[in-house]
Amino acid sequence: MLELLKNFRKEYNSVRNALPFLDCYVSDLAASWDDVPALPPTDYRKLSTSEGKNRLVIQTDHTFDEIEAMAKAEPEINFIIASGTKKLLYHIEAVSRLIKEYANIYVCTGNFCNVFALEDMVKAGCADKLLYGTMTPYLDPGQAIGPVVLGDFDWETKCAIAGNNFRKLLGEAPVIPPAMPNVKMPAILIDAHGHTANAGSKTPFPAPNSEPVWEQWEPKLGFFGITHFFNTPGETINNVADFPGRNTRDLCVASGGRVRYFEGFDPRDVEGSLKELRQSLPDEMCIGIKIHPAEHVIDADVPEYEEVYKIAAEFDKPIMTHSWGVSDYNPRQKCASPERFDKWLTAYPQARFVFGHTGGRPNGFVHAVAMCKKHPQCMTDLAGDLFNGGFLTHALKEIGADRIMFATDMYWIDPRCTLGMLMEQPLSDEDMLKILRTNAEKFYLKT
């Protein structure tokens, strides 16, 4: 495994260093930590949101109807849709329509993190509308670098997205280095936190090929080099009594155990949840218990949660929770702020525990760090859009490579975003392998 990783890092860095990156999005938003570099690690041009022929349009500042009206009113201006402080992935349909229909609308790739987003845009004939940009220093540049370096398209397209599309808008000559082959991701990753979604289930954005069917997941996991995928079905989070996680057991069996499921616990139905857990936890395909205080709008420290710690200790199966910082636009997140778990972690030190999302945002991260320092039974995972500049650097310093597990949140987030961030870190091969694989092997699979 270590040799596979070493070779992958070498090939990745060769392509990363050869690509003609030109960053179109240096953000005015401050980073959450003082030690974050103010400028990108590649060449860049800083654009305005109010003047110039090439102009950023911050999506959270405008509706898509407003962006469309701008493009109609000023066809001589190139409008580049760029992410604000919230995920751009929710809006892939609106973005896709606008860049297809308007010659003067483009999209910055930073924080545009749907699974296979770039590949889907290229297939739709929009390769020339994709402009590499990082949102540095507010976001980690690796989240934008990874999907380009590991993009599943030809070298000329890769160079176009990396910088030549932007150069064309600037009136500069393209830069096309000698062609390099696509980097194949080796089969060494464990994805410790993901989701399936049944056909017809409500998802916040289109999530194709995400049903609990092995024929859909096998090629996807193979492409990303994921040997194991630990899944909480979205329907289980919503109502474990109606759809226990073991309903996806056929997927797990068909995968030969590469996919395993979390069984849910819902504090709104303690007895019903315990009934399902007692059926699922003895199953080798059941990897652990998932709790989601924010989704259930129940604070993580209420008495109803005590039973889940008891049963986790009884069956020696870990608990994995959604954890997140207090949010001004999603008040439910306060229920899952990491410090709220202190009460039951203190009472049940024998219950192994994972802070999914590592606190989610910088304000939650601080509490996740404190909980990990206080409770040795705790681990963290990197699922979700943990893209804030400095987040990963500080996680490595303050939590340590021994207690961080790679995870994606698929169907939500493309794995190459988090992988790209990791590849920008000065990690030893040994520590990188811990995060990508061996921590999860020891913690979940006990190998």
CSV table of C-alpha atoms in Angstrom, one decimal:
chain,number,residue,atom,x,y,z
A,1,MET,CA,0.0,0.0,0.0
A,2,LEU,CA,2.8,2.4,0.9
A,3,GLU,CA,4.5,1.9,-2.5
A,4,LEU,CA,1.2,2.5,-4.3
A,5,LEU,CA,0.7,5.7,-2.4
A,6,LYS,CA,4.3,6.9,-3.0
A,7,ASN,CA,3.9,6.3,-6.8
A,8,PHE,CA,0.5,8.1,-6.8
A,9,ARG,CA,1.9,11.1,-5.0
A,10,LYS,CA,4.7,11.3,-7.5
A,11,GLU,CA,2.5,11.1,-10.5
A,12,TYR,CA,0.0,13.5,-9.0
A,13,ASN,CA,2.6,16.1,-8.3
A,14,SER,CA,4.1,15.8,-11.7
A,15,VAL,CA,0.8,16.6,-13.3
A,16,ARG,CA,0.0,19.3,-10.8
A,17,ASN,CA,3.3,21.0,-11.4
A,18,ALA,CA,3.0,20.7,-15.2
A,19,LEU,CA,-0.5,22.2,-15.5
A,20,PRO,CA,-0.7,25.9,-16.5
A,21,PHE,CA,-2.8,26.9,-13.5
A,22,LEU,CA,-4.1,30.5,-13.5
A,23,ASP,CA,-6.4,31.3,-10.6
A,24,CYS,CA,-9.4,33.5,-11.4
A,25,TYR,CA,-10.7,33.9,-7.9
A,26,VAL,CA,-8.7,35.4,-5.1
A,27,SER,CA,-11.3,36.3,-2.4
A,28,ASP,CA,-11.7,39.4,-0.3
A,29,LEU,CA,-13.0,37.2,2.5
A,30,ALA,CA,-10.6,36.7,5.3
A,31,ALA,CA,-9.3,33.3,6.4
A,32,SER,CA,-10.4,31.9,9.7
A,33,TRP,CA,-6.8,31.5,10.9
A,34,ASP,CA,-4.0,34.1,10.9
A,35,ASP,CA,-1.4,31.7,9.4
A,36,VAL,CA,-3.2,31.0,6.1
A,37,PRO,CA,-1.3,32.2,3.0
A,38,ALA,CA,-3.0,35.3,1.6
A,39,LEU,CA,-2.4,34.3,-2.0
A,40,PRO,CA,-2.8,31.1,-4.1
A,41,PRO,CA,0.1,28.7,-4.7
A,42,THR,CA,-0.2,29.2,-8.4
A,43,ASP,CA,-0.3,32.2,-10.8
A,44,TYR,CA,-3.4,34.3,-10.5
A,45,ARG,CA,-5.3,37.4,-11.5
A,46,LYS,CA,-7.5,39.2,-9.1
A,47,LEU,CA,-10.8,40.2,-10.6
A,48,SER,CA,-13.4,42.7,-9.5
A,49,THR,CA,-17.1,42.1,-8.8
A,50,SER,CA,-18.1,45.6,-10.1
A,51,GLU,CA,-15.9,46.6,-13.0
A,52,GLY,CA,-13.8,45.2,-15.9
A,53,LYS,CA,-14.6,43.1,-18.9
A,54,ASN,CA,-14.1,39.9,-16.9
A,55,ARG,CA,-16.2,40.1,-13.7
A,56,LEU,CA,-16.8,37.8,-10.8
A,57,VAL,CA,-20.5,37.4,-9.7
A,58,ILE,CA,-20.6,36.0,-6.2
A,59,GLN,CA,-23.5,33.6,-6.2
A,60,THR,CA,-24.6,34.3,-2.6
A,61,ASP,CA,-24.9,38.0,-3.5
A,62,HIS,CA,-27.3,37.5,-6.4
A,63,THR,CA,-30.1,35.3,-7.5
A,64,PHE,CA,-29.7,33.3,-10.7
A,65,ASP,CA,-32.4,35.4,-12.3
A,66,GLU,CA,-30.3,38.5,-11.5
A,67,ILE,CA,-27.2,36.9,-13.0
A,68,GLU,CA,-29.2,36.1,-16.2
A,69,ALA,CA,-30.4,39.7,-16.4
A,70,MET,CA,-26.9,41.0,-16.0
A,71,ALA,CA,-25.7,38.8,-18.9
A,72,LYS,CA,-28.5,40.0,-21.1
A,73,ALA,CA,-28.0,43.6,-20.2
A,74,GLU,CA,-24.2,43.7,-20.8
A,75,PRO,CA,-23.3,41.0,-23.4
A,76,GLU,CA,-19.8,42.5,-23.8
A,77,ILE,CA,-19.0,41.6,-20.1
A,78,ASN,CA,-17.9,38.1,-19.2
A,79,PHE,CA,-19.6,37.2,-16.0
A,80,ILE,CA,-17.9,34.4,-13.9
A,81,ILE,CA,-20.3,32.8,-11.4
A,82,ALA,CA,-18.2,32.3,-8.2
A,83,SER,CA,-19.1,30.7,-4.9
A,84,GLY,CA,-19.9,32.8,-1.8
A,85,THR,CA,-19.8,31.5,1.7
A,86,LYS,CA,-22.2,28.7,1.0
A,87,LYS,CA,-21.8,25.6,-1.1
A,88,LEU,CA,-22.3,26.0,-4.8
A,89,LEU,CA,-23.2,22.4,-5.3
A,90,TYR,CA,-26.9,23.0,-4.5
A,91,HIS,CA,-27.1,25.0,-7.7
A,92,ILE,CA,-25.6,22.8,-10.3
A,93,GLU,CA,-28.8,22.8,-12.5
A,94,ALA,CA,-29.0,26.6,-12.5
A,95,VAL,CA,-25.3,27.0,-13.2
A,96,SER,CA,-25.4,24.4,-16.0
A,97,ARG,CA,-28.3,26.1,-17.7
A,98,LEU,CA,-26.8,29.5,-17.6
A,99,ILE,CA,-23.3,28.6,-19.0
A,100,LYS,CA,-25.0,26.6,-21.8
A,101,GLU,CA,-27.4,29.3,-22.8
A,102,TYR,CA,-25.2,32.5,-22.5
A,103,ALA,CA,-22.0,33.0,-24.3
A,104,ASN,CA,-20.8,35.5,-21.7
A,105,ILE,CA,-21.5,33.4,-18.5
A,106,TYR,CA,-18.7,31.2,-17.0
A,107,VAL,CA,-18.3,29.4,-13.7
A,108,CYS,CA,-15.3,29.3,-11.3
A,109,THR,CA,-14.5,25.8,-10.2
A,110,GLY,CA,-13.7,26.6,-6.6
A,111,ASN,CA,-16.3,25.1,-4.1
A,112,PHE,CA,-18.1,23.6,-7.1
A,113,CYS,CA,-17.8,20.2,-5.6
A,114,ASN,CA,-20.6,17.9,-6.9
A,115,VAL,CA,-19.4,14.4,-7.7
A,116,PHE,CA,-18.0,14.4,-11.3
A,117,ALA,CA,-19.2,18.0,-11.7
A,118,LEU,CA,-16.3,18.9,-14.1
A,119,GLU,CA,-16.7,15.7,-16.1
A,120,ASP,CA,-20.4,16.3,-16.5
A,121,MET,CA,-19.9,19.8,-17.7
A,122,VAL,CA,-17.3,18.7,-20.2
A,123,LYS,CA,-19.6,16.0,-21.5
A,124,ALA,CA,-22.3,18.6,-21.8
A,125,GLY,CA,-20.1,20.7,-24.1
A,126,CYS,CA,-19.2,23.3,-21.6
A,127,ALA,CA,-15.5,22.7,-21.2
A,128,ASP,CA,-14.7,26.2,-22.3
A,129,LYS,CA,-16.9,27.7,-19.6
A,130,LEU,CA,-14.9,26.2,-16.7
A,131,LEU,CA,-12.4,28.5,-15.0
A,132,TYR,CA,-10.1,27.2,-12.3
A,133,GLY,CA,-10.3,29.4,-9.2
A,134,THR,CA,-9.7,28.7,-5.5
A,135,MET,CA,-11.3,31.4,-3.4
A,136,THR,CA,-8.0,31.8,-1.5
A,137,PRO,CA,-7.5,32.6,1.3
A,138,TYR,CA,-11.0,31.9,2.5
A,139,LEU,CA,-10.9,28.4,1.1
A,140,ASP,CA,-8.1,25.9,0.8
A,141,PRO,CA,-6.7,25.9,-2.8
A,142,GLY,CA,-6.4,22.1,-2.8
A,143,GLN,CA,-10.1,21.6,-3.0
A,144,ALA,CA,-10.0,23.2,-6.5
A,145,ILE,CA,-6.6,21.8,-7.6
A,146,GLY,CA,-7.5,18.1,-6.9
A,147,PRO,CA,-10.5,17.8,-9.3
A,148,VAL,CA,-8.5,19.3,-12.2
A,149,VAL,CA,-5.3,17.3,-11.7
A,150,LEU,CA,-7.4,14.1,-11.4
A,151,GLY,CA,-10.0,15.1,-14.0
A,152,ASP,CA,-11.2,12.4,-16.3
A,153,PHE,CA,-10.7,14.3,-19.6
A,154,ASP,CA,-7.9,14.8,-22.1
A,155,TRP,CA,-4.8,16.9,-21.6
A,156,GLU,CA,-5.9,19.8,-23.7
A,157,THR,CA,-9.1,20.1,-21.8
A,158,LYS,CA,-7.3,19.8,-18.5
A,159,CYS,CA,-5.0,22.6,-19.5
A,160,ALA,CA,-8.0,24.7,-20.7
A,161,ILE,CA,-9.8,24.4,-17.3
A,162,ALA,CA,-6.5,24.9,-15.3
A,163,GLY,CA,-5.9,28.2,-16.9
A,164,ASN,CA,-6.2,28.5,-20.7
A,165,ASN,CA,-9.9,29.3,-20.7
A,166,PHE,CA,-9.1,32.2,-18.4
A,167,ARG,CA,-6.2,33.3,-20.5
A,168,LYS,CA,-8.4,33.4,-23.5
A,169,LEU,CA,-10.8,35.8,-21.7
A,170,LEU,CA,-7.7,37.9,-20.7
A,171,GLY,CA,-6.5,38.0,-24.3
A,172,GLU,CA,-3.4,36.0,-23.4
A,173,ALA,CA,-1.8,33.1,-25.4
A,174,PRO,CA,-2.6,29.5,-24.2
A,175,VAL,CA,0.1,27.5,-22.4
A,176,ILE,CA,0.1,23.8,-23.3
A,177,PRO,CA,2.9,21.8,-21.8
A,178,PRO,CA,3.8,18.4,-23.2
A,179,ALA,CA,0.9,16.0,-22.7
A,180,MET,CA,0.8,13.8,-19.6
A,181,PRO,CA,-1.4,10.8,-19.0
A,182,ASN,CA,-4.3,10.9,-16.6
A,183,VAL,CA,-3.3,9.9,-13.1
A,184,LYS,CA,-5.1,6.7,-11.9
A,185,MET,CA,-6.1,6.7,-8.3
A,186,PRO,CA,-4.8,3.5,-6.7
A,187,ALA,CA,-7.1,1.2,-4.7
A,188,ILE,CA,-6.0,2.3,-1.3
A,189,LEU,CA,-8.7,4.7,0.1
A,190,ILE,CA,-11.3,3.9,2.7
A,191,ASP,CA,-14.3,6.3,2.6
A,192,ALA,CA,-15.4,6.3,6.2
A,193,HIS,CA,-18.6,8.4,5.8
A,194,GLY,CA,-20.9,8.5,2.8
A,195,HIS,CA,-24.6,8.2,1.8
A,196,THR,CA,-26.8,6.4,-0.7
A,197,ALA,CA,-30.2,7.7,-1.9
A,198,ASN,CA,-33.0,5.7,-3.3
A,199,ALA,CA,-34.7,6.6,-6.5
A,200,GLY,CA,-37.5,9.1,-5.7
A,201,SER,CA,-35.9,10.2,-2.4
A,202,LYS,CA,-35.7,13.9,-2.0
A,203,THR,CA,-32.1,15.1,-2.4
A,204,PRO,CA,-31.0,18.8,-2.2
A,205,PHE,CA,-29.5,18.6,-5.7
A,206,PRO,CA,-29.3,15.9,-8.4
A,207,ALA,CA,-27.3,12.9,-7.2
A,208,PRO,CA,-27.2,10.5,-10.1
A,209,ASN,CA,-26.0,6.9,-9.6
A,210,SER,CA,-26.4,7.1,-5.8
A,211,GLU,CA,-29.0,4.3,-5.3
A,212,PRO,CA,-28.0,1.4,-3.0
A,213,VAL,CA,-27.2,-0.7,-6.1
A,214,TRP,CA,-23.7,-2.2,-6.6
A,215,GLU,CA,-23.8,-1.7,-10.4
A,216,GLN,CA,-24.0,2.1,-9.7
A,217,TRP,CA,-21.3,2.2,-7.0
A,218,GLU,CA,-18.8,-0.3,-8.3
A,219,PRO,CA,-17.4,1.9,-11.1
A,220,LYS,CA,-17.6,5.0,-9.0
A,221,LEU,CA,-15.6,3.5,-6.1
A,222,GLY,CA,-13.2,1.9,-8.6
A,223,PHE,CA,-12.5,5.2,-10.3
A,224,PHE,CA,-11.8,6.9,-6.9
A,225,GLY,CA,-9.6,4.0,-5.6
A,226,ILE,CA,-12.0,3.4,-2.7
A,227,THR,CA,-11.8,-0.1,-1.4
A,228,HIS,CA,-14.3,0.3,1.4
A,229,PHE,CA,-17.3,2.7,1.7
A,230,PHE,CA,-19.2,3.1,5.0
A,231,ASN,CA,-22.7,4.2,4.2
A,232,THR,CA,-25.6,5.8,6.0
A,233,PRO,CA,-28.7,5.7,3.7
A,234,GLY,CA,-30.3,9.2,3.6
A,235,GLU,CA,-33.7,7.5,4.3
A,236,THR,CA,-32.3,6.0,7.5
A,237,ILE,CA,-31.4,9.4,8.9
A,238,ASN,CA,-34.9,10.6,8.1
A,239,ASN,CA,-36.7,7.6,9.8
A,240,VAL,CA,-34.8,4.6,11.0
A,241,ALA,CA,-38.1,2.7,11.8
A,242,ASP,CA,-39.3,3.1,8.2
A,243,PHE,CA,-35.9,2.5,6.6
A,244,PRO,CA,-33.3,0.8,8.8
A,245,GLY,CA,-29.8,0.9,7.3
A,246,ARG,CA,-29.8,-2.9,6.9
A,247,ASN,CA,-32.3,-2.4,4.1
A,248,THR,CA,-29.1,-1.8,2.0
A,249,ARG,CA,-27.6,-5.1,3.0
A,250,ASP,CA,-28.0,-6.5,-0.5
A,251,LEU,CA,-25.7,-3.7,-1.7
A,252,CYS,CA,-23.1,-4.7,1.0
A,253,VAL,CA,-23.3,-8.4,0.1
A,254,ALA,CA,-23.1,-7.7,-3.6
A,255,SER,CA,-20.0,-5.6,-3.0
A,256,GLY,CA,-18.3,-8.5,-1.1
A,257,GLY,CA,-18.2,-6.3,2.1
A,258,ARG,CA,-16.6,-3.3,0.4
A,259,VAL,CA,-19.7,-1.4,1.3
A,260,ARG,CA,-21.0,-1.5,4.8
A,261,TYR,CA,-23.9,0.3,6.5
A,262,PHE,CA,-24.4,2.4,9.6
A,263,GLU,CA,-27.6,1.7,11.5
A,264,GLY,CA,-29.4,4.8,12.7
A,265,PHE,CA,-30.5,6.0,16.1
A,266,ASP,CA,-33.3,8.5,16.4
A,267,PRO,CA,-33.8,10.1,19.8
A,268,ARG,CA,-37.4,10.9,18.9
A,269,ASP,CA,-38.0,7.1,18.9
A,270,VAL,CA,-35.7,5.5,21.4
A,271,GLU,CA,-37.5,2.2,21.7
A,272,GLY,CA,-38.0,1.8,17.9
A,273,SER,CA,-34.3,2.7,17.3
A,274,LEU,CA,-33.0,0.2,19.9
A,275,LYS,CA,-35.2,-2.5,18.3
A,276,GLU,CA,-33.5,-1.9,14.9
A,277,LEU,CA,-30.0,-1.6,16.4
A,278,ARG,CA,-30.4,-5.0,18.2
A,279,GLN,CA,-31.2,-6.6,14.9
A,280,SER,CA,-28.4,-4.8,12.9
A,281,LEU,CA,-25.4,-4.5,15.3
A,282,PRO,CA,-24.6,-8.3,15.3
A,283,ASP,CA,-24.4,-8.2,11.5
A,284,GLU,CA,-20.9,-8.1,10.1
A,285,MET,CA,-22.1,-5.7,7.4
A,286,CYS,CA,-23.1,-3.2,10.0
A,287,ILE,CA,-20.1,-1.0,10.6
A,288,GLY,CA,-21.6,1.2,13.4
A,289,ILE,CA,-24.3,3.6,14.6
A,290,LYS,CA,-25.1,6.9,13.0
A,291,ILE,CA,-26.6,9.8,15.0
A,292,HIS,CA,-27.6,13.1,13.5
A,293,PRO,CA,-28.8,15.6,16.2
A,294,ALA,CA,-29.1,18.5,13.7
A,295,GLU,CA,-31.4,16.5,11.4
A,296,HIS,CA,-33.5,15.3,14.3
A,297,VAL,CA,-33.4,18.8,15.9
A,298,ILE,CA,-32.6,17.2,19.3
A,299,ASP,CA,-29.6,18.5,21.3
A,300,ALA,CA,-26.9,15.9,21.6
A,301,ASP,CA,-26.7,16.1,25.4
A,302,VAL,CA,-30.3,15.2,26.2
A,303,PRO,CA,-31.1,12.1,28.2
A,304,GLU,CA,-32.6,10.3,25.2
A,305,TYR,CA,-29.2,9.8,23.8
A,306,GLU,CA,-27.8,7.8,26.7
A,307,GLU,CA,-29.1,4.5,25.4
A,308,VAL,CA,-27.1,4.7,22.2
A,309,TYR,CA,-23.9,5.0,24.1
A,310,LYS,CA,-24.9,1.9,26.2
A,311,ILE,CA,-25.7,-0.2,23.2
A,312,ALA,CA,-22.6,0.9,21.3
A,313,ALA,CA,-20.4,-0.2,24.2
A,314,GLU,CA,-22.4,-3.5,24.6
A,315,PHE,CA,-21.8,-4.5,20.9
A,316,ASP,CA,-18.4,-2.7,20.6
A,317,LYS,CA,-19.6,-0.9,17.5
A,318,PRO,CA,-18.6,2.8,17.1
A,319,ILE,CA,-21.0,5.8,17.0
A,320,MET,CA,-20.5,8.3,14.2
A,321,THR,CA,-22.2,11.6,14.5
A,322,HIS,CA,-22.9,14.6,12.3
A,323,SER,CA,-21.0,17.5,14.1
A,324,TRP,CA,-21.1,21.1,13.0
A,325,GLY,CA,-20.6,24.6,14.4
A,326,VAL,CA,-23.4,26.9,15.3
A,327,SER,CA,-24.8,28.4,12.1
A,328,ASP,CA,-26.5,31.8,11.5
A,329,TYR,CA,-28.5,30.4,8.6
A,330,ASN,CA,-29.2,26.8,9.8
A,331,PRO,CA,-30.2,27.0,13.4
A,332,ARG,CA,-30.5,23.2,13.7
A,333,GLN,CA,-26.7,22.9,13.6
A,334,LYS,CA,-26.5,24.1,17.2
A,335,CYS,CA,-27.9,20.7,18.2
A,336,ALA,CA,-24.7,19.0,16.9
A,337,SER,CA,-22.0,21.4,18.1
A,338,PRO,CA,-19.2,19.1,19.4
A,339,GLU,CA,-19.2,20.3,23.0
A,340,ARG,CA,-22.7,19.0,23.4
A,341,PHE,CA,-21.4,15.4,23.2
A,342,ASP,CA,-19.2,15.9,26.3
A,343,LYS,CA,-21.8,14.7,28.8
A,344,TRP,CA,-22.2,11.2,27.3
A,345,LEU,CA,-18.6,10.8,26.2
A,346,THR,CA,-17.6,11.4,29.8
A,347,ALA,CA,-20.2,8.9,31.1
A,348,TYR,CA,-19.3,6.2,28.6
A,349,PRO,CA,-15.6,6.3,27.8
A,350,GLN,CA,-15.8,2.7,26.5
A,351,ALA,CA,-18.0,3.8,23.6
A,352,ARG,CA,-15.9,4.4,20.6
A,353,PHE,CA,-16.9,7.7,18.8
A,354,VAL,CA,-16.3,9.6,15.6
A,355,PHE,CA,-16.9,13.3,15.1
A,356,GLY,CA,-18.1,13.2,11.5
A,357,HIS,CA,-17.1,16.4,9.7
A,358,THR,CA,-14.7,17.3,12.5
A,359,GLY,CA,-17.0,20.0,13.7
A,360,GLY,CA,-17.9,21.2,10.1
A,361,ARG,CA,-16.8,24.8,10.3
A,362,PRO,CA,-14.0,26.7,12.1
A,363,ASN,CA,-16.3,27.5,15.1
A,364,GLY,CA,-17.2,23.8,15.4
A,365,PHE,CA,-13.7,22.7,14.8
A,366,VAL,CA,-12.5,24.4,18.0
A,367,HIS,CA,-14.9,22.3,20.0
A,368,ALA,CA,-14.0,19.1,18.1
A,369,VAL,CA,-10.4,19.6,19.0
A,370,ALA,CA,-11.3,20.1,22.7
A,371,MET,CA,-13.4,16.9,22.7
A,372,CYS,CA,-10.6,14.9,21.1
A,373,LYS,CA,-8.1,16.1,23.6
A,374,LYS,CA,-10.4,15.3,26.5
A,375,HIS,CA,-11.7,12.0,25.3
A,376,PRO,CA,-9.2,9.4,23.9
A,377,GLN,CA,-12.0,7.2,22.5
A,378,CYS,CA,-12.7,9.9,19.9
A,379,MET,CA,-11.7,10.0,16.2
A,380,THR,CA,-12.7,12.5,13.5
A,381,ASP,CA,-13.4,12.3,9.8
A,382,LEU,CA,-13.1,14.6,6.8
A,383,ALA,CA,-16.5,14.1,5.2
A,384,GLY,CA,-18.1,17.2,3.7
A,385,ASP,CA,-16.9,20.5,2.4
A,386,LEU,CA,-14.3,21.2,5.1
A,387,PHE,CA,-12.7,23.6,2.6
A,388,ASN,CA,-12.0,26.6,4.9
A,389,GLY,CA,-8.4,27.8,4.5
A,390,GLY,CA,-6.3,26.5,7.4
A,391,PHE,CA,-8.9,23.8,8.5
A,392,LEU,CA,-6.8,20.8,7.4
A,393,THR,CA,-3.5,22.3,8.5
A,394,HIS,CA,-4.8,23.0,12.0
A,395,ALA,CA,-6.5,19.6,12.2
A,396,LEU,CA,-3.2,17.9,11.5
A,397,LYS,CA,-1.5,20.1,14.1
A,398,GLU,CA,-4.2,20.0,16.9
A,399,ILE,CA,-5.8,16.6,16.4
A,400,GLY,CA,-3.0,14.7,14.7
A,401,ALA,CA,-2.8,12.3,11.8
A,402,ASP,CA,-3.5,9.3,14.0
A,403,ARG,CA,-7.0,10.4,14.7
A,404,ILE,CA,-8.2,11.7,11.3
A,405,MET,CA,-10.0,9.5,8.8
A,406,PHE,CA,-10.5,10.2,5.1
A,407,ALA,CA,-14.2,10.5,4.2
A,408,THR,CA,-16.1,12.2,1.4
A,409,ASP,CA,-19.9,12.5,2.2
A,410,MET,CA,-20.6,11.1,-1.2
A,411,TYR,CA,-23.2,11.5,-2.8
A,412,TRP,CA,-22.6,15.1,-1.6
A,413,ILE,CA,-18.9,15.8,-2.3
A,414,ASP,CA,-16.4,14.7,-4.9
A,415,PRO,CA,-13.6,12.8,-3.2
A,416,ARG,CA,-10.9,14.7,-5.2
A,417,CYS,CA,-11.7,17.9,-3.4
A,418,THR,CA,-10.5,16.6,0.0
A,419,LEU,CA,-7.8,14.5,-1.6
A,420,GLY,CA,-6.5,17.6,-3.3
A,421,MET,CA,-6.3,19.4,0.0
A,422,LEU,CA,-4.4,16.5,1.6
A,423,MET,CA,-2.0,16.4,-1.4
A,424,GLU,CA,-1.1,20.1,-0.7
A,425,GLN,CA,0.0,19.2,2.9
A,426,PRO,CA,3.6,18.4,3.8
A,427,LEU,CA,2.6,15.0,5.1
A,428,SER,CA,4.9,12.0,5.3
A,429,ASP,CA,3.8,9.0,3.2
A,430,GLU,CA,3.2,7.1,6.4
A,431,ASP,CA,0.9,9.8,7.9
A,432,MET,CA,-0.9,10.2,4.6
A,433,LEU,CA,-1.6,6.4,4.5
A,434,LYS,CA,-2.9,6.6,8.1
A,435,ILE,CA,-5.5,9.2,7.1
A,436,LEU,CA,-6.4,7.6,3.7
A,437,ARG,CA,-6.7,4.1,5.0
A,438,THR,CA,-5.1,2.5,8.1
A,439,ASN,CA,-6.8,4.6,10.7
A,440,ALA,CA,-10.2,3.4,9.4
A,441,GLU,CA,-8.9,-0.1,9.1
A,442,LYS,CA,-7.9,-0.2,12.8
A,443,PHE,CA,-10.9,1.8,14.1
A,444,TYR,CA,-13.8,0.3,12.1
A,445,LEU,CA,-12.5,-3.0,10.6
A,446,LYS,CA,-10.1,-3.8,13.5
A,447,THR,CA,-7.4,-5.0,11.2
